[in-house]
Amino acid sequence: MNKFILTFVVTVTLFVTPSYAWHDKTHIAVAEVAGYECWYNAAGADITKTKAGAIEEKNHYFNNYENETITDKTVLSQVKAYNSPTDNEGHLYGAIIASLRDYRKKKASGKYAEYNMAFAVHYIGDLSQPLHNVRYDQFNKSHHSANDGIVDDEVLDNLKSIEKNMYEIKLNKESFEEDLAKEIARIANISRQLAEKIKTEKRNMTKEEAYIQLGHSASLLKAILMNH
């Protein structure tokens, strides 16, 4: 019996996945500087995880087991896994596109679609958290929470620190999803590379690095909002 229990615990541990992201104030700050009117909903996707569990949490990260370069094809291939509780690798990139599809579909039907946009806003924030873009290994586990909250205690008083790191992203209406997939992949790779850097250097992000990352999310979100 003890042997069985040990085997069970080890098996479960191997499949443990992160259940957090940038902390609430950080998500709200990204939404606010990007011009999202319902910025107060930006943390909603994390609240959902308390009841939805794996159905929701897999939308928040990509455990890049092979440390592969992310492409637009990677992004689009994940869309079908949206809300899947069995995809242990996670599908953050596809979740951004899938939630926006849900938003457009519901809005076109005349229904209240804002909550679907709020999910997308949250995922776009997660995209710039470096440790959401790499394998959830021992370094990730031991440094994840600290990096999630690296600027959370000050970020709402330092919105300009995000704004100064924002830049223009163009998403054409005629090729919106294709352009978006490329931008998601670009930011994912930037985030992945920073994750590898802090792992090699055995440290957490600096606040300056965190604000640069948040600038990527805010820039992408602003571009998306201009198309919706």
mmCIF file of C-alpha atoms in Angstrom:
data_model
loop_
_atom_site.group_PDB
_atom_site.id
_atom_site.type_symbol
_atom_site.label_atom_id
_atom_site.label_comp_id
_atom_site.label_asym_id
_atom_site.label_seq_id
_atom_site.Cartn_x
_atom_site.Cartn_y
_atom_site.Cartn_z
ATOM 1 C CA MET A 1 0.000 0.000 0.000
ATOM 2 C CA ASN A 2 2.770 2.460 0.915
ATOM 3 C CA LYS A 3 4.477 1.695 -2.370
ATOM 4 C CA PHE A 4 1.243 2.410 -4.230
ATOM 5 C CA ILE A 5 0.763 5.725 -2.429
ATOM 6 C CA LEU A 6 4.338 6.771 -3.192
ATOM 7 C CA THR A 7 3.891 5.927 -6.875
ATOM 8 C CA PHE A 8 0.644 7.904 -6.952
ATOM 9 C CA VAL A 9 2.209 10.963 -5.331
ATOM 10 C CA VAL A 10 5.165 10.930 -7.720
ATOM 11 C CA THR A 11 2.861 10.575 -10.721
ATOM 12 C CA VAL A 12 0.681 13.470 -9.608
ATOM 13 C CA THR A 13 3.728 15.621 -8.903
ATOM 14 C CA LEU A 14 5.005 15.121 -12.427
ATOM 15 C CA PHE A 15 1.834 16.633 -13.793
ATOM 16 C CA VAL A 16 1.494 19.515 -11.336
ATOM 17 C CA THR A 17 0.953 22.744 -13.241
ATOM 18 C CA PRO A 18 1.106 26.413 -12.261
ATOM 19 C CA SER A 19 -2.183 27.831 -11.016
ATOM 20 C CA TYR A 20 -1.250 31.480 -10.900
ATOM 21 C CA ALA A 21 -0.165 34.349 -13.116
ATOM 22 C CA TRP A 22 0.755 37.999 -12.717
ATOM 23 C CA HIS A 23 -1.079 39.049 -9.575
ATOM 24 C CA ASP A 24 -4.367 40.944 -9.805
ATOM 25 C CA LYS A 25 -3.108 44.519 -9.630
ATOM 26 C CA THR A 26 -0.580 43.822 -12.358
ATOM 27 C CA HIS A 27 -3.276 42.464 -14.702
ATOM 28 C CA ILE A 28 -5.477 45.451 -13.938
ATOM 29 C CA ALA A 29 -2.621 47.853 -14.633
ATOM 30 C CA VAL A 30 -1.993 46.336 -18.076
ATOM 31 C CA ALA A 31 -5.685 46.614 -18.916
ATOM 32 C CA GLU A 32 -5.881 50.193 -17.721
ATOM 33 C CA VAL A 33 -2.888 51.539 -19.631
ATOM 34 C CA ALA A 34 -4.049 49.733 -22.786
ATOM 35 C CA GLY A 35 -7.361 51.586 -22.605
ATOM 36 C CA TYR A 36 -9.651 48.700 -21.715
ATOM 37 C CA GLU A 37 -12.828 50.283 -20.334
ATOM 38 C CA CYS A 38 -13.668 47.306 -18.127
ATOM 39 C CA TRP A 39 -10.155 47.095 -16.665
ATOM 40 C CA TYR A 40 -11.642 45.968 -13.351
ATOM 41 C CA ASN A 41 -12.483 42.606 -14.976
ATOM 42 C CA ALA A 42 -8.867 41.864 -15.915
ATOM 43 C CA ALA A 43 -8.275 39.508 -12.976
ATOM 44 C CA GLY A 44 -11.501 37.606 -13.574
ATOM 45 C CA ALA A 45 -9.909 34.642 -15.332
ATOM 46 C CA ASP A 46 -7.861 33.847 -12.231
ATOM 47 C CA ILE A 47 -10.985 34.062 -10.069
ATOM 48 C CA THR A 48 -12.652 31.566 -12.397
ATOM 49 C CA LYS A 49 -9.938 29.002 -11.681
ATOM 50 C CA THR A 50 -11.123 28.653 -8.087
ATOM 51 C CA LYS A 51 -14.216 26.826 -9.363
ATOM 52 C CA ALA A 52 -13.395 25.756 -12.907
ATOM 53 C CA GLY A 53 -10.007 24.283 -11.997
ATOM 54 C CA ALA A 54 -8.189 22.563 -14.861
ATOM 55 C CA ILE A 55 -10.839 23.634 -17.369
ATOM 56 C CA GLU A 56 -9.621 27.189 -16.958
ATOM 57 C CA GLU A 57 -6.069 26.939 -15.672
ATOM 58 C CA LYS A 58 -4.685 25.302 -18.830
ATOM 59 C CA ASN A 59 -5.551 28.512 -20.702
ATOM 60 C CA HIS A 60 -2.970 30.477 -18.755
ATOM 61 C CA TYR A 61 0.382 28.991 -19.774
ATOM 62 C CA PHE A 62 2.347 26.897 -22.227
ATOM 63 C CA ASN A 63 4.719 24.355 -20.692
ATOM 64 C CA ASN A 64 7.149 24.446 -23.574
ATOM 65 C CA TYR A 65 8.604 20.974 -22.942
ATOM 66 C CA GLU A 66 10.871 21.096 -26.000
ATOM 67 C CA ASN A 67 11.883 24.742 -25.538
ATOM 68 C CA GLU A 68 10.829 25.266 -29.131
ATOM 69 C CA THR A 69 10.673 28.573 -30.958
ATOM 70 C CA ILE A 70 7.040 29.654 -31.080
ATOM 71 C CA THR A 71 5.565 30.358 -34.514
ATOM 72 C CA ASP A 72 2.187 31.539 -35.718
ATOM 73 C CA LYS A 73 1.452 27.887 -36.540
ATOM 74 C CA THR A 74 2.135 26.962 -32.912
ATOM 75 C CA VAL A 75 -0.335 29.619 -31.813
ATOM 76 C CA LEU A 76 -3.112 28.593 -34.189
ATOM 77 C CA SER A 77 -2.655 24.889 -33.443
ATOM 78 C CA GLN A 78 -3.564 25.554 -29.801
ATOM 79 C CA VAL A 79 -6.950 27.147 -30.494
ATOM 80 C CA LYS A 80 -8.778 23.805 -30.577
ATOM 81 C CA ALA A 81 -7.535 22.997 -27.048
ATOM 82 C CA TYR A 82 -9.204 26.048 -25.478
ATOM 83 C CA ASN A 83 -10.811 25.096 -22.135
ATOM 84 C CA SER A 84 -9.477 21.537 -22.392
ATOM 85 C CA PRO A 85 -8.657 20.192 -18.906
ATOM 86 C CA THR A 86 -6.534 17.331 -20.270
ATOM 87 C CA ASP A 87 -3.917 19.325 -22.170
ATOM 88 C CA ASN A 88 -1.079 19.193 -19.643
ATOM 89 C CA GLU A 89 1.194 21.309 -21.814
ATOM 90 C CA GLY A 90 -1.266 24.202 -21.703
ATOM 91 C CA HIS A 91 -2.484 26.408 -24.543
ATOM 92 C CA LEU A 92 -2.132 30.064 -23.543
ATOM 93 C CA TYR A 93 -1.515 31.255 -27.090
ATOM 94 C CA GLY A 94 -4.538 29.561 -28.572
ATOM 95 C CA ALA A 95 -6.667 30.753 -25.652
ATOM 96 C CA ILE A 96 -6.108 34.371 -26.676
ATOM 97 C CA ILE A 97 -7.469 33.767 -30.152
ATOM 98 C CA ALA A 98 -10.257 31.421 -29.038
ATOM 99 C CA SER A 99 -11.576 33.855 -26.422
ATOM 100 C CA LEU A 100 -11.595 36.657 -28.986
ATOM 101 C CA ARG A 101 -13.528 34.413 -31.371
ATOM 102 C CA ASP A 102 -16.055 33.803 -28.604
ATOM 103 C CA TYR A 103 -16.288 37.544 -28.020
ATOM 104 C CA ARG A 104 -16.951 38.340 -31.673
ATOM 105 C CA LYS A 105 -19.469 35.511 -32.029
ATOM 106 C CA LYS A 106 -21.444 36.515 -28.959
ATOM 107 C CA LYS A 107 -21.337 40.206 -29.822
ATOM 108 C CA ALA A 108 -22.565 39.487 -33.352
ATOM 109 C CA SER A 109 -25.540 37.590 -31.905
ATOM 110 C CA GLY A 110 -26.534 40.623 -29.847
ATOM 111 C CA LYS A 111 -25.566 39.063 -26.520
ATOM 112 C CA TYR A 112 -23.443 40.580 -23.773
ATOM 113 C CA ALA A 113 -19.901 39.654 -24.764
ATOM 114 C CA GLU A 114 -17.733 41.640 -22.364
ATOM 115 C CA TYR A 115 -16.773 38.693 -20.171
ATOM 116 C CA ASN A 116 -15.285 36.910 -23.164
ATOM 117 C CA MET A 117 -13.127 39.963 -23.828
ATOM 118 C CA ALA A 118 -12.108 40.023 -20.159
ATOM 119 C CA PHE A 119 -10.755 36.478 -20.481
ATOM 120 C CA ALA A 120 -8.739 37.520 -23.541
ATOM 121 C CA VAL A 121 -7.393 40.559 -21.685
ATOM 122 C CA HIS A 122 -6.161 38.328 -18.891
ATOM 123 C CA TYR A 123 -4.483 35.836 -21.219
ATOM 124 C CA ILE A 124 -2.752 38.663 -23.064
ATOM 125 C CA GLY A 125 -1.341 39.745 -19.710
ATOM 126 C CA ASP A 126 -0.110 36.220 -18.991
ATOM 127 C CA LEU A 127 1.705 36.181 -22.317
ATOM 128 C CA SER A 128 4.427 38.504 -21.036
ATOM 129 C CA GLN A 129 5.076 36.577 -17.809
ATOM 130 C CA PRO A 130 8.286 34.736 -18.776
ATOM 131 C CA LEU A 131 7.636 31.665 -16.658
ATOM 132 C CA HIS A 132 4.290 31.060 -18.381
ATOM 133 C CA ASN A 133 6.170 30.325 -21.584
ATOM 134 C CA VAL A 134 8.588 27.610 -20.479
ATOM 135 C CA ARG A 135 8.633 24.188 -18.845
ATOM 136 C CA TYR A 136 7.292 24.131 -15.293
ATOM 137 C CA ASP A 137 10.496 22.697 -13.865
ATOM 138 C CA GLN A 138 12.011 23.077 -10.421
ATOM 139 C CA PHE A 139 13.331 26.569 -11.126
ATOM 140 C CA ASN A 140 9.912 27.645 -12.385
ATOM 141 C CA LYS A 141 8.150 26.204 -9.352
ATOM 142 C CA SER A 142 10.481 27.849 -6.857
ATOM 143 C CA HIS A 143 10.537 31.263 -8.578
ATOM 144 C CA HIS A 144 7.058 31.511 -10.063
ATOM 145 C CA SER A 145 5.176 33.237 -7.269
ATOM 146 C CA ALA A 146 7.911 35.799 -6.665
ATOM 147 C CA ASN A 147 7.964 36.746 -10.346
ATOM 148 C CA ASP A 148 4.170 36.953 -10.518
ATOM 149 C CA GLY A 149 4.209 39.600 -7.818
ATOM 150 C CA ILE A 150 7.463 41.344 -8.662
ATOM 151 C CA VAL A 151 5.794 44.766 -9.147
ATOM 152 C CA ASP A 152 2.275 44.092 -7.865
ATOM 153 C CA ASP A 153 2.608 46.187 -4.718
ATOM 154 C CA GLU A 154 3.495 49.321 -6.706
ATOM 155 C CA VAL A 155 2.228 48.866 -10.247
ATOM 156 C CA LEU A 156 -1.015 50.841 -9.960
ATOM 157 C CA ASP A 157 1.011 53.834 -8.801
ATOM 158 C CA ASN A 158 3.503 53.359 -11.622
ATOM 159 C CA LEU A 159 1.388 53.025 -14.750
ATOM 160 C CA LYS A 160 3.848 55.251 -16.597
ATOM 161 C CA SER A 161 6.483 52.560 -16.136
ATOM 162 C CA ILE A 162 4.364 50.350 -18.388
ATOM 163 C CA GLU A 163 3.381 53.149 -20.755
ATOM 164 C CA LYS A 164 6.987 54.109 -21.485
ATOM 165 C CA ASN A 165 7.615 50.562 -22.677
ATOM 166 C CA MET A 166 4.640 50.457 -25.033
ATOM 167 C CA TYR A 167 4.947 50.636 -28.813
ATOM 168 C CA GLU A 168 2.706 50.457 -31.857
ATOM 169 C CA ILE A 169 1.470 47.090 -33.076
ATOM 170 C CA LYS A 170 -0.575 46.953 -36.261
ATOM 171 C CA LEU A 171 -3.234 44.308 -36.773
ATOM 172 C CA ASN A 172 -5.029 44.568 -40.099
ATOM 173 C CA LYS A 173 -8.755 43.887 -40.044
ATOM 174 C CA GLU A 174 -8.485 41.836 -43.244
ATOM 175 C CA SER A 175 -5.855 39.511 -41.753
ATOM 176 C CA PHE A 176 -6.535 40.004 -38.062
ATOM 177 C CA GLU A 177 -6.020 36.465 -36.766
ATOM 178 C CA GLU A 178 -2.967 35.838 -38.912
ATOM 179 C CA ASP A 179 -1.359 39.082 -37.755
ATOM 180 C CA LEU A 180 -2.345 38.412 -34.155
ATOM 181 C CA ALA A 181 -0.871 34.902 -34.207
ATOM 182 C CA LYS A 182 2.451 36.329 -35.405
ATOM 183 C CA GLU A 183 2.467 38.964 -32.657
ATOM 184 C CA ILE A 184 1.589 36.410 -29.984
ATOM 185 C CA ALA A 185 4.460 34.231 -31.190
ATOM 186 C CA ARG A 186 6.857 37.183 -31.178
ATOM 187 C CA ILE A 187 6.043 38.158 -27.601
ATOM 188 C CA ALA A 188 6.040 34.521 -26.484
ATOM 189 C CA ASN A 189 9.588 34.118 -27.757
ATOM 190 C CA ILE A 190 10.731 37.317 -26.060
ATOM 191 C CA SER A 191 9.204 36.053 -22.820
ATOM 192 C CA ARG A 192 10.674 32.578 -23.265
ATOM 193 C CA GLN A 193 14.151 33.999 -23.816
ATOM 194 C CA LEU A 194 13.915 36.108 -20.665
ATOM 195 C CA ALA A 195 12.803 33.042 -18.721
ATOM 196 C CA GLU A 196 15.884 31.159 -19.909
ATOM 197 C CA LYS A 197 18.088 34.128 -18.993
ATOM 198 C CA ILE A 198 16.860 34.419 -15.406
ATOM 199 C CA LYS A 199 17.066 30.635 -15.026
ATOM 200 C CA THR A 200 20.688 30.610 -16.199
ATOM 201 C CA GLU A 201 21.469 33.477 -13.842
ATOM 202 C CA LYS A 202 19.461 31.852 -11.012
ATOM 203 C CA ARG A 203 17.427 34.942 -10.182
ATOM 204 C CA ASN A 204 14.056 36.628 -10.436
ATOM 205 C CA MET A 205 13.191 39.338 -12.924
ATOM 206 C CA THR A 206 14.218 42.848 -12.046
ATOM 207 C CA LYS A 207 11.414 45.387 -11.810
ATOM 208 C CA GLU A 208 12.745 47.045 -14.954
ATOM 209 C CA GLU A 209 12.509 43.744 -16.842
ATOM 210 C CA ALA A 210 8.982 43.202 -15.533
ATOM 211 C CA TYR A 211 7.809 46.610 -16.748
ATOM 212 C CA ILE A 212 9.323 45.957 -20.167
ATOM 213 C CA GLN A 213 7.417 42.677 -20.319
ATOM 214 C CA LEU A 214 4.183 44.345 -19.266
ATOM 215 C CA GLY A 215 4.729 46.878 -22.031
ATOM 216 C CA HIS A 216 4.532 44.041 -24.565
ATOM 217 C CA SER A 217 1.172 42.859 -23.210
ATOM 218 C CA ALA A 218 -0.244 46.368 -23.002
ATOM 219 C CA SER A 219 0.872 47.151 -26.564
ATOM 220 C CA LEU A 220 -0.759 44.019 -27.945
ATOM 221 C CA LEU A 221 -3.945 44.581 -25.980
ATOM 222 C CA LYS A 222 -4.205 48.162 -27.215
ATOM 223 C CA ALA A 223 -3.869 46.971 -30.814
ATOM 224 C CA ILE A 224 -6.579 44.352 -30.277
ATOM 225 C CA LEU A 225 -8.963 46.828 -28.692
ATOM 226 C CA MET A 226 -8.571 49.126 -31.703
ATOM 227 C CA ASN A 227 -9.962 46.303 -33.838
ATOM 228 C CA HIS A 228 -12.971 45.510 -31.635
#
